[in-house]
Coordinates of C-alpha atoms and ligand atoms in Angstrom, one line a residue:
X1 CA -7.3 7.7 50.3
X2 CA -10.5 7.9 48.0
X3 CA -13.4 8.1 51.2
X4 CA -10.4 10.8 52.8
X5 CA -10.8 12.5 49.1
X6 CA -14.5 12.7 49.6
X7 CA -14.2 13.8 53.0
X8 CA -12.1 16.9 52.0
X9 CA -13.9 17.9 49.8
X10 CA -17.0 18.0 51.8
X11 CA -15.5 19.9 53.8
X12 CA -14.2 22.4 51.6
X13 CA -17.3 22.7 49.5
X14 CA -20.7 22.2 51.3
X15 CA -22.7 22.6 48.5
X16 CA -21.3 19.7 46.1
X17 CA -23.4 17.1 45.9
X18 CA -22.2 13.4 45.9
X19 CA -21.2 12.4 42.6
X20 CA -18.3 10.6 41.2
X21 CA -16.4 13.2 40.3
X22 CA -14.1 15.0 42.2
X23 CA -12.9 17.7 41.5
X24 CA -9.3 18.0 42.2
X25 CA -6.5 17.3 40.5
X26 CA -5.4 14.9 43.8
X27 CA -8.5 13.0 43.6
X28 CA -8.3 12.2 40.6
X29 CA -5.1 10.9 41.1
X30 CA -6.2 8.8 43.9
X31 CA -9.1 8.0 42.4
X32 CA -7.3 6.4 39.2
X33 CA -4.2 4.8 42.0
X34 CA -7.4 2.8 43.6
X35 CA -8.4 1.7 40.1
X36 CA -5.3 0.1 39.3
X37 CA -4.6 -1.2 42.6
X38 CA -7.8 -3.1 41.9
X39 CA -7.6 -4.2 38.8
X40 CA -3.6 -5.8 39.8
X41 CA -5.3 -7.4 42.6
X42 CA -7.4 -9.0 40.0
X43 CA -5.0 -10.6 37.8
X44 CA -2.8 -7.6 35.7
X45 CA -0.2 -9.0 34.1
X46 CA 1.9 -7.3 31.7
X47 CA 5.5 -9.0 31.4
X48 CA 6.4 -6.6 29.5
X49 CA 9.4 -4.0 29.4
X50 CA 10.6 -1.5 26.9
X51 CA 14.2 -1.6 25.1
X52 CA 15.5 0.3 22.5
X53 CA 16.4 -1.4 18.7
X54 CA 18.1 0.2 16.3
X55 CA 15.9 0.0 13.2
X56 CA 17.2 0.4 9.4
X57 CA 15.2 2.9 7.3
X58 CA 12.8 1.5 5.2
X59 CA 9.6 2.7 3.6
X60 CA 10.4 6.2 3.2
X61 CA 11.1 6.7 6.8
X62 CA 14.8 7.6 8.1
X63 CA 16.6 4.8 10.4
X64 CA 15.9 5.4 13.8
X65 CA 15.8 4.5 17.3
X66 CA 12.6 2.4 18.4
X67 CA 11.4 1.4 21.7
X68 CA 9.8 -1.5 21.3
X69 CA 8.4 -3.8 24.0
X70 CA 10.4 -7.3 25.0
X71 CA 9.2 -10.0 27.4
X72 CA 10.7 -9.7 30.9
X73 CA 10.5 -13.1 32.4
X74 CA 10.8 -15.9 30.2
X75 CA 6.9 -17.1 29.5
X76 CA 6.3 -20.9 28.4
X77 CA 4.3 -22.5 25.6
X78 CA 0.5 -22.3 26.3
X79 CA 0.9 -20.0 29.3
X80 CA -0.3 -16.2 29.4
X81 CA 2.1 -13.4 28.2
X82 CA -0.7 -10.5 29.2
X83 CA -3.0 -10.7 31.3
X84 CA -5.3 -7.9 30.9
X85 CA -8.4 -7.9 33.4
X86 CA -11.6 -7.3 31.1
X87 CA -13.1 -4.2 33.3
X88 CA -9.5 -2.2 32.2
X89 CA -9.7 -1.9 28.4
X90 CA -12.1 0.7 27.1
X91 CA -15.3 -1.3 25.3
X92 CA -18.9 -0.3 25.1
X93 CA -19.8 -3.5 27.6
X94 CA -16.8 -1.8 30.1
X95 CA -17.9 1.5 29.9
X96 CA -18.0 3.8 32.7
X97 CA -20.9 5.8 32.2
X98 CA -23.7 3.8 32.7
X99 CA -26.0 6.3 31.1
X100 CA -23.9 6.5 27.6
X101 CA -24.0 2.7 27.7
X102 CA -27.9 2.9 28.3
X103 CA -28.4 4.8 25.4
X104 CA -26.0 3.1 22.9
X105 CA -27.5 -0.3 23.9
X106 CA -30.9 1.0 22.5
X107 CA -29.7 3.2 19.5
X108 CA -27.3 0.7 18.3
X109 CA -28.5 -2.8 19.1
X110 CA -32.0 -2.1 20.4
X111 CA -33.3 -0.2 18.3
X112 CA -30.9 -0.6 15.3
X113 CA -30.9 2.8 14.1
X114 CA -28.5 2.8 12.3
X115 CA -29.7 0.4 10.1
X116 CA -33.1 2.0 9.6
X117 CA -32.3 5.8 9.2
X118 CA -28.6 5.1 7.6
X119 CA -28.8 1.5 5.6
X120 CA -26.1 0.4 7.8
X121 CA -25.8 -3.1 8.9
X122 CA -21.9 -3.4 9.1
X123 CA -21.0 -5.0 12.3
X124 CA -17.4 -2.7 11.8
X125 CA -19.6 0.4 12.3
X126 CA -21.6 0.1 15.0
X127 CA -18.8 -1.3 17.0
X128 CA -17.2 2.0 15.5
X129 CA -19.6 3.9 17.1
X130 CA -20.1 2.6 20.4
X131 CA -16.4 2.4 20.8
X132 CA -15.9 6.1 20.0
X133 CA -18.5 7.2 21.6
X134 CA -17.3 5.7 24.6
X135 CA -13.8 7.2 24.3
X136 CA -15.0 10.6 24.1
X137 CA -17.0 10.2 27.1
X138 CA -13.6 8.6 28.8
X139 CA -11.9 11.4 27.5
X140 CA -14.0 14.7 28.7
X141 CA -14.0 12.8 31.7
X142 CA -11.3 15.2 33.9
X143 CA -11.3 12.6 36.3
X144 CA -10.6 9.8 34.3
X145 CA -8.5 6.7 35.3
X146 CA -7.0 6.3 31.4
X147 CA -5.5 9.9 32.1
X148 CA -2.2 8.9 31.4
X149 CA -3.3 6.9 28.6
X150 CA -5.3 9.6 27.3
X151 CA -2.6 12.2 27.1
X152 CA -0.5 9.6 25.1
X153 CA -2.8 9.1 22.8
X154 CA -3.5 13.1 22.7
X155 CA -2.6 13.6 18.8
X156 CA -3.5 10.2 17.5
X157 CA -4.1 11.0 13.8
X158 CA -5.0 9.0 11.0
X159 CA -2.5 9.3 8.2
X160 CA -4.4 10.0 4.7
X161 CA -6.8 12.7 6.7
X162 CA -3.6 14.6 7.2
X163 CA -2.3 14.8 4.0
X164 CA -2.1 18.6 1.8
X165 CA -3.9 18.4 -1.5
X166 CA -0.5 18.1 -3.1
X167 CA 0.0 15.1 -1.3
X168 CA -3.5 13.5 -1.9
X169 CA -2.9 13.6 -5.1
X170 CA 0.1 10.6 -4.4
X171 CA -2.9 8.5 -3.4
X172 CA -4.6 8.9 -6.6
X173 CA -4.5 5.9 -8.8
X174 CA -3.7 3.5 -5.9
X175 CA -5.1 0.7 -4.1
X176 CA -5.9 3.2 -1.5
X177 CA -6.7 6.3 -3.7
X178 CA -10.2 6.0 -1.8
X179 CA -8.7 5.8 1.8
X180 CA -10.0 9.2 2.2
X181 CA -13.3 9.3 1.4
X182 CA -13.7 6.3 3.5
X183 CA -11.6 7.3 6.8
X184 CA -13.4 11.0 6.4
X185 CA -17.0 9.5 5.8
X186 CA -16.1 6.8 9.2
X187 CA -15.5 9.7 11.3
X188 CA -18.6 12.6 9.8
X189 CA -21.3 9.2 10.7
X190 CA -19.6 9.9 14.8
X191 CA -19.6 13.1 14.4
X192 CA -23.6 13.1 12.8
X193 CA -24.7 10.2 14.5
X194 CA -23.8 11.9 17.9
X195 CA -26.8 14.5 17.9
X196 CA -28.9 11.5 18.5
X197 CA -27.5 10.8 22.0
X198 CA -28.9 12.6 24.9
X199 CA -25.8 12.1 26.5
X200 CA -24.4 14.6 24.2
X201 CA -26.9 16.9 23.7
X202 CA -25.7 19.9 26.5
X203 CA -22.1 19.2 24.4
X204 CA -22.2 18.1 21.4
X205 CA -19.3 15.9 19.7
X206 CA -16.8 18.8 18.1
X207 CA -15.4 17.4 15.0
X208 CA -12.3 17.5 16.4
X209 CA -12.9 14.5 19.3
X210 CA -14.4 12.8 15.7
X211 CA -11.6 12.6 14.8
X212 CA -9.4 11.7 17.7
X213 CA -11.5 9.0 18.5
X214 CA -11.4 7.1 15.0
X215 CA -7.5 8.2 14.7
X216 CA -7.6 6.1 17.9
X217 CA -9.8 3.3 17.0
X218 CA -8.0 2.9 13.2
X219 CA -4.8 3.0 15.2
X220 CA -4.8 1.7 18.8
X221 CA -7.9 -0.5 18.8
X222 CA -6.4 -4.6 18.6
X223 CA -8.2 -7.5 17.7
X224 CA -9.5 -9.8 20.3
X225 CA -11.1 -13.5 20.0
X226 CA -14.1 -14.2 22.2
X227 CA -14.7 -16.8 25.0
X228 CA -14.2 -20.2 23.8
X229 CA -17.6 -21.2 23.9
X230 CA -18.8 -17.8 21.0
X231 CA -15.7 -18.6 18.7
X232 CA -18.3 -20.3 17.0
X233 CA -21.2 -17.6 16.5
X234 CA -19.4 -14.3 17.6
X235 CA -16.9 -12.7 15.3
X236 CA -13.5 -11.3 16.8
X237 CA -14.1 -7.6 17.7
X238 CA -11.8 -4.4 18.2
X239 CA -10.8 -3.6 21.8
X240 CA -8.9 -0.7 22.7
X241 CA -6.5 -1.1 25.7
X242 CA -6.2 2.1 27.5
X243 CA -2.2 1.3 28.9
X244 CA 0.5 2.9 28.4
X245 CA 2.7 0.5 27.8
X246 CA 0.8 -1.4 25.0
X247 CA 1.2 1.5 22.8
X248 CA 4.9 0.9 22.4
X249 CA 4.2 -2.7 20.9
X250 CA 5.0 -2.6 17.4
X251 CA 2.5 -4.4 15.3
X252 CA 4.1 -7.2 13.1
X253 CA 1.6 -8.2 10.2
X254 CA 2.6 -12.0 10.0
X255 CA 0.1 -13.7 12.4
X256 CA 2.3 -16.2 13.6
X257 CA 4.4 -13.7 14.9
X258 CA 2.1 -11.5 16.5
X259 CA 0.3 -13.1 19.2
X260 CA -3.4 -12.7 19.0
X261 CA -5.9 -11.6 22.4
X262 CA -8.6 -14.0 23.4
X263 CA -11.4 -13.2 25.9
X264 CA -11.2 -16.0 28.7
X265 CA -12.7 -16.6 31.8
X266 CA -9.9 -18.2 34.2
X267 CA -10.0 -20.1 37.4
X268 CA -7.3 -18.4 40.3
X269 CA -7.6 -20.5 43.2
X270 CA -11.3 -20.2 43.9
X271 CA -12.0 -16.5 42.0
X272 CA -12.9 -16.3 38.4
X273 CA -11.3 -13.9 36.6
X274 CA -12.7 -12.8 33.2
X275 CA -9.3 -11.5 31.2
X276 CA -8.1 -10.5 28.1
X277 CA -5.3 -12.9 26.8
X278 CA -2.0 -13.2 24.7
X279 CA -0.9 -16.8 24.8
X280 CA 2.4 -18.2 24.0
X281 CA 2.6 -20.4 21.2
X282 CA 5.7 -21.7 22.4
X283 CA 8.2 -21.5 24.7
X284 CA 9.6 -17.3 24.8
X285 CA 12.7 -15.9 26.7
X286 CA 13.5 -13.1 28.2
X287 CA 14.2 -10.5 26.0
X288 CA 12.1 -11.4 23.0
X289 CA 10.4 -8.6 21.0
X290 CA 6.2 -8.8 21.6
X291 CA 4.3 -7.7 18.6
X292 CA 0.6 -6.7 18.0
X293 CA -1.4 -7.9 14.7
X294 CA -2.5 -4.5 13.0
X295 CA -5.2 -6.2 11.1
X296 CA -5.4 -7.2 7.6
X297 CA -4.0 -4.4 5.9
X298 CA -1.7 -4.6 2.6
X299 CA 1.5 -2.1 2.8
X300 CA -0.4 0.6 1.0
X301 CA -3.1 -0.1 3.4
X302 CA -0.6 0.2 6.7
X303 CA 0.3 3.5 5.3
X304 CA -3.2 5.2 4.6
X305 CA -4.0 4.5 8.0
X306 CA -0.6 4.7 10.4
X307 CA 1.8 6.1 8.0
X308 CA 4.3 3.2 7.7
X309 CA 4.6 -0.5 5.6
X310 CA 6.5 -3.0 6.7
X311 CA 9.8 -4.8 5.3
X312 CA 7.9 -8.3 4.3
X313 CA 4.0 -8.1 4.1
X314 CA 1.9 -11.5 4.3
X315 CA -0.8 -9.2 3.1
X316 CA -1.0 -8.6 -0.1
X317 CA -1.2 -5.3 -2.3
X318 CA -4.1 -5.3 -4.1
X319 CA -8.2 -5.6 -3.1
X320 CA -10.3 -6.1 -6.6
X321 CA -12.9 -8.7 -5.4
X322 CA -14.1 -11.4 -7.7
X323 CA -17.4 -12.5 -6.2
X324 CA -18.6 -15.6 -6.6
X325 CA -22.0 -16.1 -8.6
X326 CA -22.7 -19.0 -6.1
X327 CA -22.0 -16.7 -3.0
X328 CA -24.5 -16.4 -0.2
X329 CA -24.5 -14.0 2.8
X330 CA -26.1 -16.9 4.5
X331 CA -22.9 -18.4 6.7
X332 CA -25.0 -21.8 7.4
X333 CA -25.9 -21.6 3.3
X334 CA -24.7 -25.3 1.7
X335 CA -22.9 -23.2 -0.5
X336 CA -21.2 -21.4 3.0
X337 CA -20.1 -24.9 4.2
X338 CA -18.8 -26.3 1.1
X339 CA -17.0 -23.0 0.9
X340 CA -15.4 -23.3 4.1
X341 CA -14.1 -26.7 3.4
X342 CA -11.1 -24.8 1.4
X343 CA -11.1 -22.0 4.5
X344 CA -12.4 -20.1 1.5
X345 CA -15.0 -18.8 4.3
X346 CA -15.4 -15.0 3.9
X347 CA -15.5 -12.5 0.7
X348 CA -11.7 -11.6 1.6
X349 CA -10.3 -14.7 0.4
X350 CA -11.3 -13.7 -3.1
X351 CA -9.9 -11.1 -3.1
X352 CA -6.8 -10.1 -6.1
X353 CA -4.1 -9.0 -3.8
X354 CA -0.2 -9.4 -4.9
X355 CA 3.5 -9.5 -3.4
X356 CA 5.3 -7.4 -4.4
X357 CA 6.9 -9.6 -7.0
X358 CA 3.3 -10.3 -8.5
X359 CA 2.5 -13.7 -6.7
X360 CA -1.7 -13.3 -6.2
X361 CA -2.2 -14.8 -2.9
X362 CA -2.4 -18.6 -2.4
X363 CA -6.4 -18.3 -0.8
X364 CA -7.2 -16.4 -4.1
X365 CA -5.9 -18.7 -6.1
X366 CA -7.3 -21.8 -4.3
X367 CA -10.9 -20.4 -3.9
X368 CA -11.3 -18.6 -7.5
X369 CA -10.6 -22.1 -9.0
X370 CA -13.0 -23.5 -6.1
X371 CA -15.7 -21.1 -7.7
X372 CA -14.8 -21.9 -11.1
X373 CA -15.7 -25.5 -10.8
X374 CA -18.7 -25.2 -8.7
X375 CA -19.8 -22.5 -11.6
X376 CA -19.3 -24.1 -14.6
X377 CA -20.4 -27.8 -12.9
X378 CA -16.9 -29.5 -12.6
X379 CA -17.1 -29.5 -8.8
X380 CA -16.4 -32.3 -6.9
X381 CA -16.2 -33.0 -3.3
X382 CA -13.3 -35.2 -3.6
X383 CA -11.7 -31.7 -4.7
X384 CA -10.4 -31.5 -1.3
X385 CA -7.6 -34.0 -1.4
X386 CA -6.3 -31.6 -3.7
X387 CA -5.0 -28.7 -1.8
X388 CA -1.7 -28.6 -2.7
X389 CA -3.0 -28.4 -6.1
X390 CA -5.1 -26.2 -5.7
X391 CA -2.8 -23.5 -4.2
X392 CA -0.1 -24.3 -7.0
X393 CA 1.0 -21.0 -8.4
X394 CA 1.5 -20.6 -11.7
X395 CA 0.0 -24.0 -12.6
X396 CA 2.1 -27.0 -14.1
X397 CA 2.8 -26.9 -17.8
X398 CA 0.8 -30.3 -17.9
X399 CA -2.0 -31.1 -15.8
X400 CA -1.9 -35.2 -16.1
X401 CA -5.2 -36.3 -14.2
X402 CA -8.1 -37.3 -16.0
X403 CA -10.1 -33.8 -14.8
X404 CA -6.7 -32.3 -17.0
X405 CA -9.7 -30.1 -19.0
X406 CA -11.5 -28.7 -16.5
X407 CA -8.2 -27.4 -14.4
X408 CA -7.0 -25.8 -17.7
X409 CA -10.0 -23.9 -18.2
X410 CA -10.2 -22.7 -14.8
X411 CA -7.0 -21.7 -14.9
X412 CA -7.1 -20.5 -18.4
X413 CA -10.2 -17.8 -17.1
X414 CA -8.0 -17.3 -13.6
X415 CA -4.6 -16.1 -15.5
X416 CA -7.1 -13.6 -17.7
X417 CA -8.5 -11.8 -14.3
X418 CA -5.6 -11.0 -12.6
X419 CA -3.7 -10.3 -16.0
X420 CA -7.0 -7.5 -16.9
X421 CA -6.9 -6.5 -13.2
X422 CA -3.1 -5.7 -12.9
X423 CA -2.7 -4.2 -16.5
X424 CA -6.1 -2.0 -15.6
X425 CA -4.1 -1.1 -12.1
X426 CA -0.8 -0.2 -14.1
X427 CA -2.8 1.6 -16.7
X428 CA -4.2 3.7 -13.9
X429 CA -1.3 3.9 -12.1
X430 CA 0.2 5.3 -15.0
X431 CA -2.6 7.8 -15.8
X432 CA -2.6 9.3 -12.8
X433 CA 0.8 10.8 -12.6
X434 CA 2.7 13.7 -14.4
X435 CA 6.2 13.9 -14.8
X436 CA 6.2 17.9 -12.8
X437 CA 4.4 15.6 -9.9
X438 CA 6.9 12.5 -10.0
X439 CA 10.0 14.5 -9.9
X440 CA 8.6 16.8 -6.6
X441 CA 8.2 13.9 -4.9
X442 CA 11.2 11.6 -5.8
X443 CA 13.7 13.9 -4.6
X444 CA 11.4 15.7 -1.8
X445 CA 13.2 15.3 1.7
X446 CA 9.8 16.0 3.3
X447 CA 9.1 12.5 5.7
X448 CA 5.2 12.4 5.0
X449 CA 6.4 13.0 1.0
X450 CA 8.9 9.9 0.8
X451 CA 6.6 7.1 2.4
X452 CA 3.7 8.4 0.1
X453 CA 6.5 8.4 -3.0
X454 CA 7.6 4.8 -1.5
X455 CA 3.9 3.4 -1.3
X456 CA 3.4 4.4 -4.7
X457 CA 6.5 2.7 -6.2
X458 CA 6.0 -0.6 -4.6
X459 CA 2.4 -0.1 -6.2
X460 CA 4.0 -0.1 -9.5
X461 CA 6.1 -2.7 -9.3
X462 CA 3.8 -5.3 -7.8
X463 CA 1.2 -4.9 -10.8
X464 CA 4.3 -4.4 -13.2
X465 CA 5.4 -7.9 -12.0
X466 CA 2.1 -9.5 -12.0
X467 CA 1.6 -8.6 -15.8
X468 CA 5.2 -10.1 -16.6
X469 CA 4.3 -12.5 -14.5
X470 CA 0.7 -13.7 -16.3
X471 CA 1.9 -12.8 -19.1
X472 CA 4.7 -15.9 -19.2
X473 CA 1.7 -18.6 -18.3
X474 CA 1.3 -20.2 -21.3
X475 CA -2.3 -22.1 -21.1
Ligands
NAG1 C1 20.8 5.0 18.6 O1 21.2 4.7 19.7 C2 22.6 4.5 19.4 C3 23.6 4.5 20.9 O2 22.9 5.2 21.4 C4 23.5 6.1 18.4 O3 24.9 5.2 18.8 C5 23.1 5.7 17.4 O4 23.3 7.1 16.7 C6 21.1 6.1 17.1 N1 20.7 5.9 16.2 C7 20.1 6.7 15.6 C8 19.5 7.0 13.8 O5 19.1 7.9 16.4
NAG2 C1 -29.2 -0.8 1.6 O1 -28.1 -0.9 1.4 C2 -28.3 -2.5 0.0 C3 -26.9 -2.9 0.2 O2 -25.7 -1.8 0.4 C4 -28.8 -1.4 -0.8 O3 -28.9 -2.7 -1.5 C5 -30.5 -1.2 -0.6 O4 -31.2 -0.6 -1.5 C6 -30.4 0.4 0.3 N1 -31.9 0.2 0.9 C7 -32.4 1.7 1.1 C8 -33.6 1.8 1.3 O5 -31.2 2.6 0.6
NAG3 C1 0.3 16.7 21.4 O1 0.9 18.0 20.6 C2 1.0 19.1 21.2 C3 1.0 20.4 20.2 O2 2.3 20.1 19.0 C4 2.9 18.8 21.8 O3 2.6 19.6 23.2 C5 2.6 17.7 23.3 O4 3.1 17.2 23.7 C6 1.8 16.1 21.9 N1 1.6 15.2 22.9 C7 2.3 13.8 22.7 C8 1.8 13.3 24.0 O5 3.2 13.7 21.9
NAG4 C1 -7.6 -24.2 7.1 O1 -7.5 -22.7 8.2 C2 -7.4 -23.6 9.7 C3 -7.2 -22.9 10.2 O2 -6.4 -20.9 10.0 C4 -5.7 -24.3 9.2 O3 -5.5 -25.0 10.5 C5 -6.1 -25.1 8.1 O4 -4.1 -26.3 7.6 C6 -6.7 -24.3 6.8 N1 -6.8 -25.6 5.6 C7 -6.0 -25.4 4.4 C8 -6.6 -26.1 3.1 O5 -5.3 -23.4 4.3
NAG5 C1 -11.8 -4.6 -10.7 O1 -10.8 -4.6 -11.7 C2 -11.0 -4.8 -12.8 C3 -10.6 -4.2 -13.8 O2 -10.1 -5.9 -14.1 C4 -12.0 -3.1 -13.1 O3 -12.5 -2.8 -14.1 C5 -12.9 -2.9 -11.9 O4 -13.1 -1.3 -11.9 C6 -11.9 -3.0 -10.9 N1 -13.0 -3.2 -9.0 C7 -12.7 -2.3 -8.2 C8 -13.4 -2.4 -7.1 O5 -11.4 -1.9 -8.3
NAG6 C1 -31.7 7.4 14.5 C2 -31.9 9.2 14.3 O1 -32.2 10.1 15.3 N1 -31.2 9.7 13.1 C3 -31.2 11.4 13.3 C4 -29.2 12.0 13.9 O2 -28.9 13.0 13.7 C5 -28.7 12.9 12.6 C6 -28.4 14.6 12.2 O3 -28.4 15.2 13.4 C7 -30.4 13.3 11.8 O4 -30.5 14.0 10.5 C8 -31.1 11.9 11.9 O5 -31.9 11.6 11.3

């Protein structure tokens, strides 16, 4: 089919040089067909089918019928639910434009231009750009083999960037008041930096393209864990799965329910397959719904990005970081290795986050205590055997061990930090809202208004409950 198409083209248009591009829709379609046939022969296996579930109204959204993805067959423990050849993913490494790939390699990774010109060192940003340009190049290609998926994502948006001026006011004073600026600065970085790549010289990247690429990445990129032998040295990365079926896989914030993706080289018969897998962690029956993990996002952060939230979300609201004085950026330092023993491996573990009932995240409680013991000279490696106590909040009425004094002091400081933050947030939420705006949103029928108002109410309840709980603790 592929060959025939080229032959046909040559007959019709003699001046056309032999190139990758087809020029006709039929040819593009056959190119896509060939590509997917090849991906199938390389082991593509999705094992999911759509099913409609009735969803009750929640979080400002009305009741609706939601199309979910469920298993089309039983999957046993340890077996792959999905197996996707790496060539079917959109990443900068698998990018189908060799010229762009070379330029990106030079610009982002070899010459480290981002660090030098913009003082940006975060790996997140480097990966954001490498993905964004790969996406934009693919979307511009009229023969893209991902045409169905590109069509399905053509209207992708970031929720916070769609808000009207009036709606933006509802974000003020919340934990996501910076979301608009954060998202637009990412979008602008994509837009501005593009001019440095000769690939985009002739036809500069437009603001519309940059917005679309950001939205697709923010909403549809999924975390993939590196190959087994690289897990120690490489962080998980965001990849794009340009398969229409995967767009309907629902998100679930509970990492026990939503199964992560991982890169593997597997042997099938004699052949090596370079694939991304989702592996069942228990026996799973046909018909069970499959979920993907949205990343570490609170309900407010989910709304800022996706425009919806969850009934239960293990990632609490908040984000205020209390970085320990003894923290080092060097993962190999002795101090960091000590924190690792308590699973306080990243600064995320020192963020104050609260459930709607006002309960602080367990990791914060544990990690803050450890950092206090270290800072105040009370640290002992024997604390490793007291994980249960380290995690416990509110603290017991009375500590009985001989080091009760240091624990009591640590907890007093911990509770002070919590109370200060929750009072500060509560006050800020009050100060940034006036009676008219509240009235306007409380009764609004507009779906976006309702989601925003739901978010603000959840934040208010969270910090109110936190203050109440914190005040009850006697130390
Ligand atoms: C969902 O679908 C069912 C069956 O088709 C229908 O009875 C129900 O009204 C639908 N619910 C909503 C909220 O659209
Ligand atoms: C680069 O950023 C770091 C931290 O973000 C900052 O400490 C440093 O001063 C910046 N350097 C320049 C040259 O702006
Ligand atoms: C995107 O929006 C346009 C204009 O509203 C609409 O015609 C089109 O069907 C939308 N595409 C998808 C995939 O929803
Ligand atoms: C630390 O994290 C690992 C992996 O997530 C987990 O198996 C272990 O139980 C955790 N330990 C503590 C003390 O939370
Ligand atoms: C963190 O909370 C404190 C109040 O406890 C506040 O003064 C500070 O500005 C907050 N920091 C951020 C980044 O929100
Ligand atoms: C490293 C580099 O070339 N940076 C340039 C990229 O493009 C922007 C906008 O055109 C310039 O301001 C940077 O200097």
